[in-house]
Amino acid sequence: MNYIAFSGGVESRTMALLYGKGATAIFTDTGSEHEVMYAKLDEIEKRLIEIHDGDFRLLRLRASVPCGDEIVDSVESYALKSAFLPGARDRWCTRLFKIAIMDNFLKDKSDCTLMIGLNADEDRVGNFGLLANVNYTFPLQNDGLTREACVNLLKANGIEPNFPAYMKRGGCYFCPFKSKKEYAAMVHLAPHEIEKVRMLEENVQDKRNKYFRIRHNMPKMKDFIQIEKNNLFGDLSQYYDDDEYEQYSCGVFCHR
């Protein structure tokens, strides 16, 4: 059986387009995705089924993760329960809500193949499990398909992602790998979601009331939101310069 690690982004859509006939794409749902992601999943599933004459399946897996004496089904709930935000040094979100969920699904299957969406521009192997019954493959790299080539293929078939400006990378609405520019875009384009980010950041504190940040080099989200609102037409170019997360994403299962 062939499976595709599906994030909904450029590379995973390209894999589903080129190698998806007869395959099952797997979307591991963190329970904390942007609202627009769920709508776009329905759209791309319908289109890929049409492209493959019905011989395609998009499976959504929702996590159930132990956290203290409870079972939680979202990254947000885990962060609140554990008072621990994910970050660049500890990507527990990817490990617990992406990789482990994928592994738990595949471990009892017979020998199968999992296609990983790394393009020919990327010189890495990704962060995923190592199950004995799973053959991990990188078909885009093997076929020499760059990011640009993937985008062109998707455009030619009318299935390019076209995500909002605040979804350049990362799946969760409070992903630590979002850039300052993405969070700024959320202030203006998704105010209800940036308010959720603010509330989460304020509610995740330790007993000393020490403030934890969604991103360590940003102001408190409450202050950041106000800065953005007050400077809608101002020049904040210096404020956004040298964003160290600009070239990173949180993992191959979240890659946009």
mmCIF file of C-alpha atoms in Angstrom:
data_model
loop_
_atom_site.group_PDB
_atom_site.id
_atom_site.type_symbol
_atom_site.label_atom_id
_atom_site.label_comp_id
_atom_site.label_asym_id
_atom_site.label_seq_id
_atom_site.Cartn_x
_atom_site.Cartn_y
_atom_site.Cartn_z
ATOM 1 C CA MET A 1 0.000 0.000 0.000
ATOM 2 C CA ASN A 2 1.240 3.492 -0.850
ATOM 3 C CA TYR A 3 0.736 6.368 1.576
ATOM 4 C CA ILE A 4 1.510 10.071 1.177
ATOM 5 C CA ALA A 5 2.446 12.335 4.077
ATOM 6 C CA PHE A 6 0.033 15.160 3.301
ATOM 7 C CA SER A 7 0.309 18.656 4.781
ATOM 8 C CA GLY A 8 -1.771 20.404 2.141
ATOM 9 C CA GLY A 9 1.180 22.409 0.883
ATOM 10 C CA VAL A 10 3.055 22.545 -2.416
ATOM 11 C CA GLU A 11 5.137 19.385 -2.151
ATOM 12 C CA SER A 12 2.471 17.110 -0.699
ATOM 13 C CA ARG A 13 -0.055 18.280 -3.290
ATOM 14 C CA THR A 14 2.467 17.565 -6.026
ATOM 15 C CA MET A 15 3.027 14.048 -4.699
ATOM 16 C CA ALA A 16 -0.728 13.479 -4.569
ATOM 17 C CA LEU A 17 -1.034 14.765 -8.133
ATOM 18 C CA LEU A 18 1.794 12.693 -9.617
ATOM 19 C CA TYR A 19 1.776 9.542 -7.473
ATOM 20 C CA GLY A 20 -1.646 9.637 -5.827
ATOM 21 C CA LYS A 21 -3.617 7.249 -8.031
ATOM 22 C CA GLY A 22 -4.387 4.237 -5.879
ATOM 23 C CA ALA A 23 -2.679 5.822 -2.875
ATOM 24 C CA THR A 24 -3.931 7.134 0.458
ATOM 25 C CA ALA A 25 -2.815 10.580 1.563
ATOM 26 C CA ILE A 26 -2.618 11.048 5.335
ATOM 27 C CA PHE A 27 -3.195 14.400 7.014
ATOM 28 C CA THR A 28 -2.246 14.330 10.693
ATOM 29 C CA ASP A 29 -4.535 16.881 12.290
ATOM 30 C CA THR A 30 -3.014 18.710 15.261
ATOM 31 C CA GLY A 31 -6.406 20.064 16.225
ATOM 32 C CA SER A 32 -4.868 23.542 16.120
ATOM 33 C CA GLU A 33 -4.683 24.184 12.400
ATOM 34 C CA HIS A 34 -5.785 27.447 10.848
ATOM 35 C CA GLU A 35 -9.489 27.439 10.074
ATOM 36 C CA VAL A 36 -8.799 27.999 6.383
ATOM 37 C CA MET A 37 -6.733 24.789 6.275
ATOM 38 C CA TYR A 38 -9.735 22.582 6.983
ATOM 39 C CA ALA A 39 -11.744 24.216 4.201
ATOM 40 C CA LYS A 40 -8.882 23.863 1.754
ATOM 41 C CA LEU A 41 -8.458 20.187 2.650
ATOM 42 C CA ASP A 42 -12.008 19.538 1.509
ATOM 43 C CA GLU A 43 -11.371 21.448 -1.722
ATOM 44 C CA ILE A 44 -8.141 19.650 -2.649
ATOM 45 C CA GLU A 45 -9.550 16.236 -1.717
ATOM 46 C CA LYS A 46 -12.470 16.726 -4.089
ATOM 47 C CA ARG A 47 -10.204 17.883 -6.913
ATOM 48 C CA LEU A 48 -7.684 15.036 -6.515
ATOM 49 C CA ILE A 49 -10.470 12.463 -6.498
ATOM 50 C CA GLU A 50 -11.615 13.924 -9.815
ATOM 51 C CA ILE A 51 -8.086 13.912 -11.240
ATOM 52 C CA HIS A 52 -7.566 10.258 -10.288
ATOM 53 C CA ASP A 53 -11.035 9.107 -11.399
ATOM 54 C CA GLY A 54 -12.064 8.252 -7.860
ATOM 55 C CA ASP A 55 -8.941 6.210 -7.103
ATOM 56 C CA PHE A 56 -7.578 8.487 -4.374
ATOM 57 C CA ARG A 57 -8.228 8.886 -0.665
ATOM 58 C CA LEU A 58 -7.383 11.617 1.835
ATOM 59 C CA LEU A 59 -7.418 10.284 5.394
ATOM 60 C CA ARG A 60 -7.531 12.679 8.348
ATOM 61 C CA LEU A 61 -5.985 11.405 11.578
ATOM 62 C CA ARG A 62 -6.757 13.305 14.804
ATOM 63 C CA ALA A 63 -4.379 12.922 17.709
ATOM 64 C CA SER A 64 -5.165 11.556 21.173
ATOM 65 C CA VAL A 65 -2.154 12.331 23.334
ATOM 66 C CA PRO A 66 -1.669 11.652 27.075
ATOM 67 C CA CYS A 67 -0.982 14.800 29.085
ATOM 68 C CA GLY A 68 -0.838 14.345 32.827
ATOM 69 C CA ASP A 69 -4.007 12.555 33.855
ATOM 70 C CA GLU A 70 -5.904 13.528 30.701
ATOM 71 C CA ILE A 71 -6.019 12.714 27.009
ATOM 72 C CA VAL A 72 -5.918 15.768 24.769
ATOM 73 C CA ASP A 73 -6.607 16.045 21.057
ATOM 74 C CA SER A 74 -4.914 19.304 20.118
ATOM 75 C CA VAL A 75 -1.567 21.060 20.415
ATOM 76 C CA GLU A 76 -3.355 23.981 22.055
ATOM 77 C CA SER A 77 -4.868 21.759 24.765
ATOM 78 C CA TYR A 78 -1.500 20.098 25.408
ATOM 79 C CA ALA A 79 0.218 23.480 25.755
ATOM 80 C CA LEU A 80 -2.411 24.716 28.200
ATOM 81 C CA LYS A 81 -2.448 21.511 30.251
ATOM 82 C CA SER A 82 1.344 21.211 30.448
ATOM 83 C CA ALA A 83 2.033 24.986 30.605
ATOM 84 C CA PHE A 84 4.677 24.395 27.945
ATOM 85 C CA LEU A 85 4.730 26.044 24.537
ATOM 86 C CA PRO A 86 6.497 24.322 21.637
ATOM 87 C CA GLY A 87 9.588 26.031 20.274
ATOM 88 C CA ALA A 88 12.655 25.702 18.090
ATOM 89 C CA ARG A 89 14.503 23.710 20.764
ATOM 90 C CA ASP A 90 11.653 21.379 21.657
ATOM 91 C CA ARG A 91 9.288 20.638 18.807
ATOM 92 C CA TRP A 92 7.040 18.397 20.855
ATOM 93 C CA CYS A 93 4.160 19.473 18.652
ATOM 94 C CA THR A 94 5.659 17.766 15.610
ATOM 95 C CA ARG A 95 6.890 14.772 17.603
ATOM 96 C CA LEU A 96 3.638 14.058 19.483
ATOM 97 C CA PHE A 97 0.976 15.327 17.104
ATOM 98 C CA LYS A 98 2.500 14.497 13.719
ATOM 99 C CA ILE A 99 5.196 11.810 13.797
ATOM 100 C CA ALA A 100 3.736 9.671 16.603
ATOM 101 C CA ILE A 101 0.254 9.779 15.087
ATOM 102 C CA MET A 102 1.591 8.728 11.703
ATOM 103 C CA ASP A 103 3.672 5.947 13.267
ATOM 104 C CA ASN A 104 0.762 4.626 15.323
ATOM 105 C CA PHE A 105 -1.334 4.375 12.185
ATOM 106 C CA LEU A 106 1.331 2.643 10.079
ATOM 107 C CA LYS A 107 2.928 0.320 12.638
ATOM 108 C CA ASP A 108 0.261 -2.386 12.384
ATOM 109 C CA LYS A 109 0.021 -2.250 8.610
ATOM 110 C CA SER A 110 1.701 -4.767 6.353
ATOM 111 C CA ASP A 111 4.753 -3.656 4.390
ATOM 112 C CA CYS A 112 3.966 -0.279 2.873
ATOM 113 C CA THR A 113 5.513 2.866 1.427
ATOM 114 C CA LEU A 114 5.298 6.370 2.868
ATOM 115 C CA MET A 115 6.108 9.167 0.436
ATOM 116 C CA ILE A 116 7.768 12.196 2.051
ATOM 117 C CA GLY A 117 7.448 15.588 0.366
ATOM 118 C CA LEU A 118 10.978 16.950 0.179
ATOM 119 C CA ASN A 119 11.818 18.616 -3.130
ATOM 120 C CA ALA A 120 15.061 18.484 -5.092
ATOM 121 C CA ASP A 121 16.174 21.833 -3.637
ATOM 122 C CA GLU A 122 16.232 20.435 -0.115
ATOM 123 C CA ASP A 123 19.301 18.666 1.211
ATOM 124 C CA ARG A 124 17.803 16.875 4.216
ATOM 125 C CA VAL A 125 15.924 13.702 5.083
ATOM 126 C CA GLY A 126 13.276 15.109 7.410
ATOM 127 C CA ASN A 127 11.955 14.213 10.848
ATOM 128 C CA PHE A 128 9.861 11.058 10.794
ATOM 129 C CA GLY A 129 9.706 7.627 12.403
ATOM 130 C CA LEU A 130 11.692 4.579 11.409
ATOM 131 C CA LEU A 131 9.223 1.699 11.349
ATOM 132 C CA ALA A 132 10.555 -1.597 10.054
ATOM 133 C CA ASN A 133 7.470 -2.225 7.917
ATOM 134 C CA VAL A 134 7.589 1.180 6.226
ATOM 135 C CA ASN A 135 9.658 2.081 3.185
ATOM 136 C CA TYR A 136 10.273 5.835 3.393
ATOM 137 C CA THR A 137 10.711 7.388 -0.042
ATOM 138 C CA PHE A 138 11.358 10.865 -1.461
ATOM 139 C CA PRO A 139 9.850 10.753 -4.943
ATOM 140 C CA LEU A 140 10.166 14.478 -5.668
ATOM 141 C CA GLN A 141 13.885 14.382 -4.941
ATOM 142 C CA ASN A 142 14.293 11.153 -6.895
ATOM 143 C CA ASP A 143 12.553 12.704 -9.903
ATOM 144 C CA GLY A 144 14.513 15.944 -9.632
ATOM 145 C CA LEU A 145 11.465 18.110 -8.969
ATOM 146 C CA THR A 146 12.369 21.468 -7.467
ATOM 147 C CA ARG A 147 10.019 23.743 -5.548
ATOM 148 C CA GLU A 148 9.520 25.832 -8.693
ATOM 149 C CA ALA A 149 8.741 22.746 -10.764
ATOM 150 C CA CYS A 150 6.170 21.640 -8.180
ATOM 151 C CA VAL A 151 4.485 25.047 -8.182
ATOM 152 C CA ASN A 152 4.309 25.044 -11.989
ATOM 153 C CA LEU A 153 2.734 21.586 -12.026
ATOM 154 C CA LEU A 154 0.111 22.612 -9.504
ATOM 155 C CA LYS A 155 -0.716 25.801 -11.383
ATOM 156 C CA ALA A 156 -1.077 23.864 -14.628
ATOM 157 C CA ASN A 157 -3.661 21.648 -12.920
ATOM 158 C CA GLY A 158 -5.387 24.441 -11.018
ATOM 159 C CA ILE A 159 -4.573 23.109 -7.546
ATOM 160 C CA GLU A 160 -1.922 25.479 -6.185
ATOM 161 C CA PRO A 161 -2.453 26.084 -2.426
ATOM 162 C CA ASN A 162 -2.988 29.890 -2.422
ATOM 163 C CA PHE A 163 -2.811 30.114 1.357
ATOM 164 C CA PRO A 164 -3.252 33.484 3.098
ATOM 165 C CA ALA A 165 -0.160 35.569 3.852
ATOM 166 C CA TYR A 166 -0.085 34.334 7.453
ATOM 167 C CA MET A 167 0.305 30.689 6.380
ATOM 168 C CA LYS A 168 3.655 30.735 4.603
ATOM 169 C CA ARG A 169 4.942 27.924 6.819
ATOM 170 C CA GLY A 170 3.763 25.764 9.667
ATOM 171 C CA GLY A 171 0.307 24.351 10.288
ATOM 172 C CA CYS A 172 -0.769 25.452 13.775
ATOM 173 C CA TYR A 173 -2.164 28.934 14.190
ATOM 174 C CA PHE A 174 0.465 29.661 16.885
ATOM 175 C CA CYS A 175 3.403 27.893 15.224
ATOM 176 C CA PRO A 176 6.755 29.102 16.677
ATOM 177 C CA PHE A 177 8.191 29.027 13.161
ATOM 178 C CA LYS A 178 5.866 31.678 11.841
ATOM 179 C CA SER A 179 7.697 34.890 10.996
ATOM 180 C CA LYS A 180 6.879 38.259 12.485
ATOM 181 C CA LYS A 181 5.424 39.198 9.113
ATOM 182 C CA GLU A 182 3.038 36.250 9.263
ATOM 183 C CA TYR A 183 1.860 37.166 12.741
ATOM 184 C CA ALA A 184 1.428 40.756 11.567
ATOM 185 C CA ALA A 185 -0.705 39.523 8.693
ATOM 186 C CA MET A 186 -2.854 37.587 11.173
ATOM 187 C CA VAL A 187 -3.557 40.800 13.077
ATOM 188 C CA HIS A 188 -5.152 42.312 9.980
ATOM 189 C CA LEU A 189 -6.449 39.278 8.072
ATOM 190 C CA ALA A 190 -7.426 36.837 10.844
ATOM 191 C CA PRO A 191 -8.080 38.945 13.967
ATOM 192 C CA HIS A 192 -10.071 36.194 15.696
ATOM 193 C CA GLU A 193 -7.134 33.787 15.359
ATOM 194 C CA ILE A 194 -4.489 36.250 16.554
ATOM 195 C CA GLU A 195 -6.724 36.837 19.577
ATOM 196 C CA LYS A 196 -6.569 33.088 20.266
ATOM 197 C CA VAL A 197 -2.765 33.323 20.079
ATOM 198 C CA ARG A 198 -2.791 36.160 22.612
ATOM 199 C CA MET A 199 -5.029 34.255 25.010
ATOM 200 C CA LEU A 200 -2.929 31.104 24.744
ATOM 201 C CA GLU A 201 0.300 32.977 25.425
ATOM 202 C CA GLU A 202 -1.197 34.686 28.466
ATOM 203 C CA ASN A 203 -2.611 31.447 29.872
ATOM 204 C CA VAL A 204 0.616 29.452 29.552
ATOM 205 C CA GLN A 205 2.702 30.636 32.494
ATOM 206 C CA ASP A 206 4.627 28.948 35.276
ATOM 207 C CA LYS A 207 4.034 29.297 39.023
ATOM 208 C CA ARG A 208 6.351 32.314 39.192
ATOM 209 C CA ASN A 209 4.128 34.023 36.630
ATOM 210 C CA LYS A 210 7.133 34.152 34.309
ATOM 211 C CA TYR A 211 5.881 35.080 30.873
ATOM 212 C CA PHE A 212 6.456 32.615 28.048
ATOM 213 C CA ARG A 213 6.488 33.840 24.468
ATOM 214 C CA ILE A 214 5.065 32.299 21.324
ATOM 215 C CA ARG A 215 8.349 33.517 19.870
ATOM 216 C CA HIS A 216 11.244 34.471 22.113
ATOM 217 C CA ASN A 217 12.316 37.579 20.141
ATOM 218 C CA MET A 218 8.880 39.191 19.916
ATOM 219 C CA PRO A 219 7.041 41.390 22.408
ATOM 220 C CA LYS A 220 4.143 39.958 24.336
ATOM 221 C CA MET A 221 1.481 39.085 21.799
ATOM 222 C CA LYS A 222 -0.873 41.606 23.403
ATOM 223 C CA ASP A 223 1.690 44.366 22.790
ATOM 224 C CA PHE A 224 2.550 43.092 19.327
ATOM 225 C CA ILE A 225 -1.097 43.251 18.271
ATOM 226 C CA GLN A 226 -1.392 46.821 19.504
ATOM 227 C CA ILE A 227 1.819 47.832 17.708
ATOM 228 C CA GLU A 228 0.425 46.417 14.481
ATOM 229 C CA LYS A 229 -2.901 48.180 14.855
ATOM 230 C CA ASN A 230 -1.227 51.500 15.626
ATOM 231 C CA ASN A 231 1.224 51.252 12.748
ATOM 232 C CA LEU A 232 -0.984 49.929 9.988
ATOM 233 C CA PHE A 233 0.369 52.536 7.538
ATOM 234 C CA GLY A 234 3.700 53.130 9.235
ATOM 235 C CA ASP A 235 7.190 51.992 8.264
ATOM 236 C CA LEU A 236 8.015 48.883 10.298
ATOM 237 C CA SER A 237 10.641 47.530 7.885
ATOM 238 C CA GLN A 238 13.417 47.712 10.466
ATOM 239 C CA TYR A 239 11.249 45.900 13.006
ATOM 240 C CA TYR A 240 10.851 42.955 10.622
ATOM 241 C CA ASP A 241 14.465 42.729 9.421
ATOM 242 C CA ASP A 242 16.649 39.719 10.142
ATOM 243 C CA ASP A 243 13.921 37.226 11.003
ATOM 244 C CA GLU A 244 15.896 34.113 11.945
ATOM 245 C CA TYR A 245 12.960 31.794 11.258
ATOM 246 C CA GLU A 246 12.421 33.103 7.727
ATOM 247 C CA GLN A 247 14.063 30.065 6.091
ATOM 248 C CA TYR A 248 12.729 27.355 8.375
ATOM 249 C CA SER A 249 9.645 25.227 8.767
ATOM 250 C CA CYS A 250 8.697 23.006 11.654
ATOM 251 C CA GLY A 251 8.958 19.680 9.802
ATOM 252 C CA VAL A 252 8.156 17.619 6.738
ATOM 253 C CA PHE A 253 4.649 16.807 7.980
ATOM 254 C CA CYS A 254 3.828 20.515 8.402
ATOM 255 C CA HIS A 255 5.744 21.796 5.365
ATOM 256 C CA ARG A 256 3.834 24.302 3.288
#
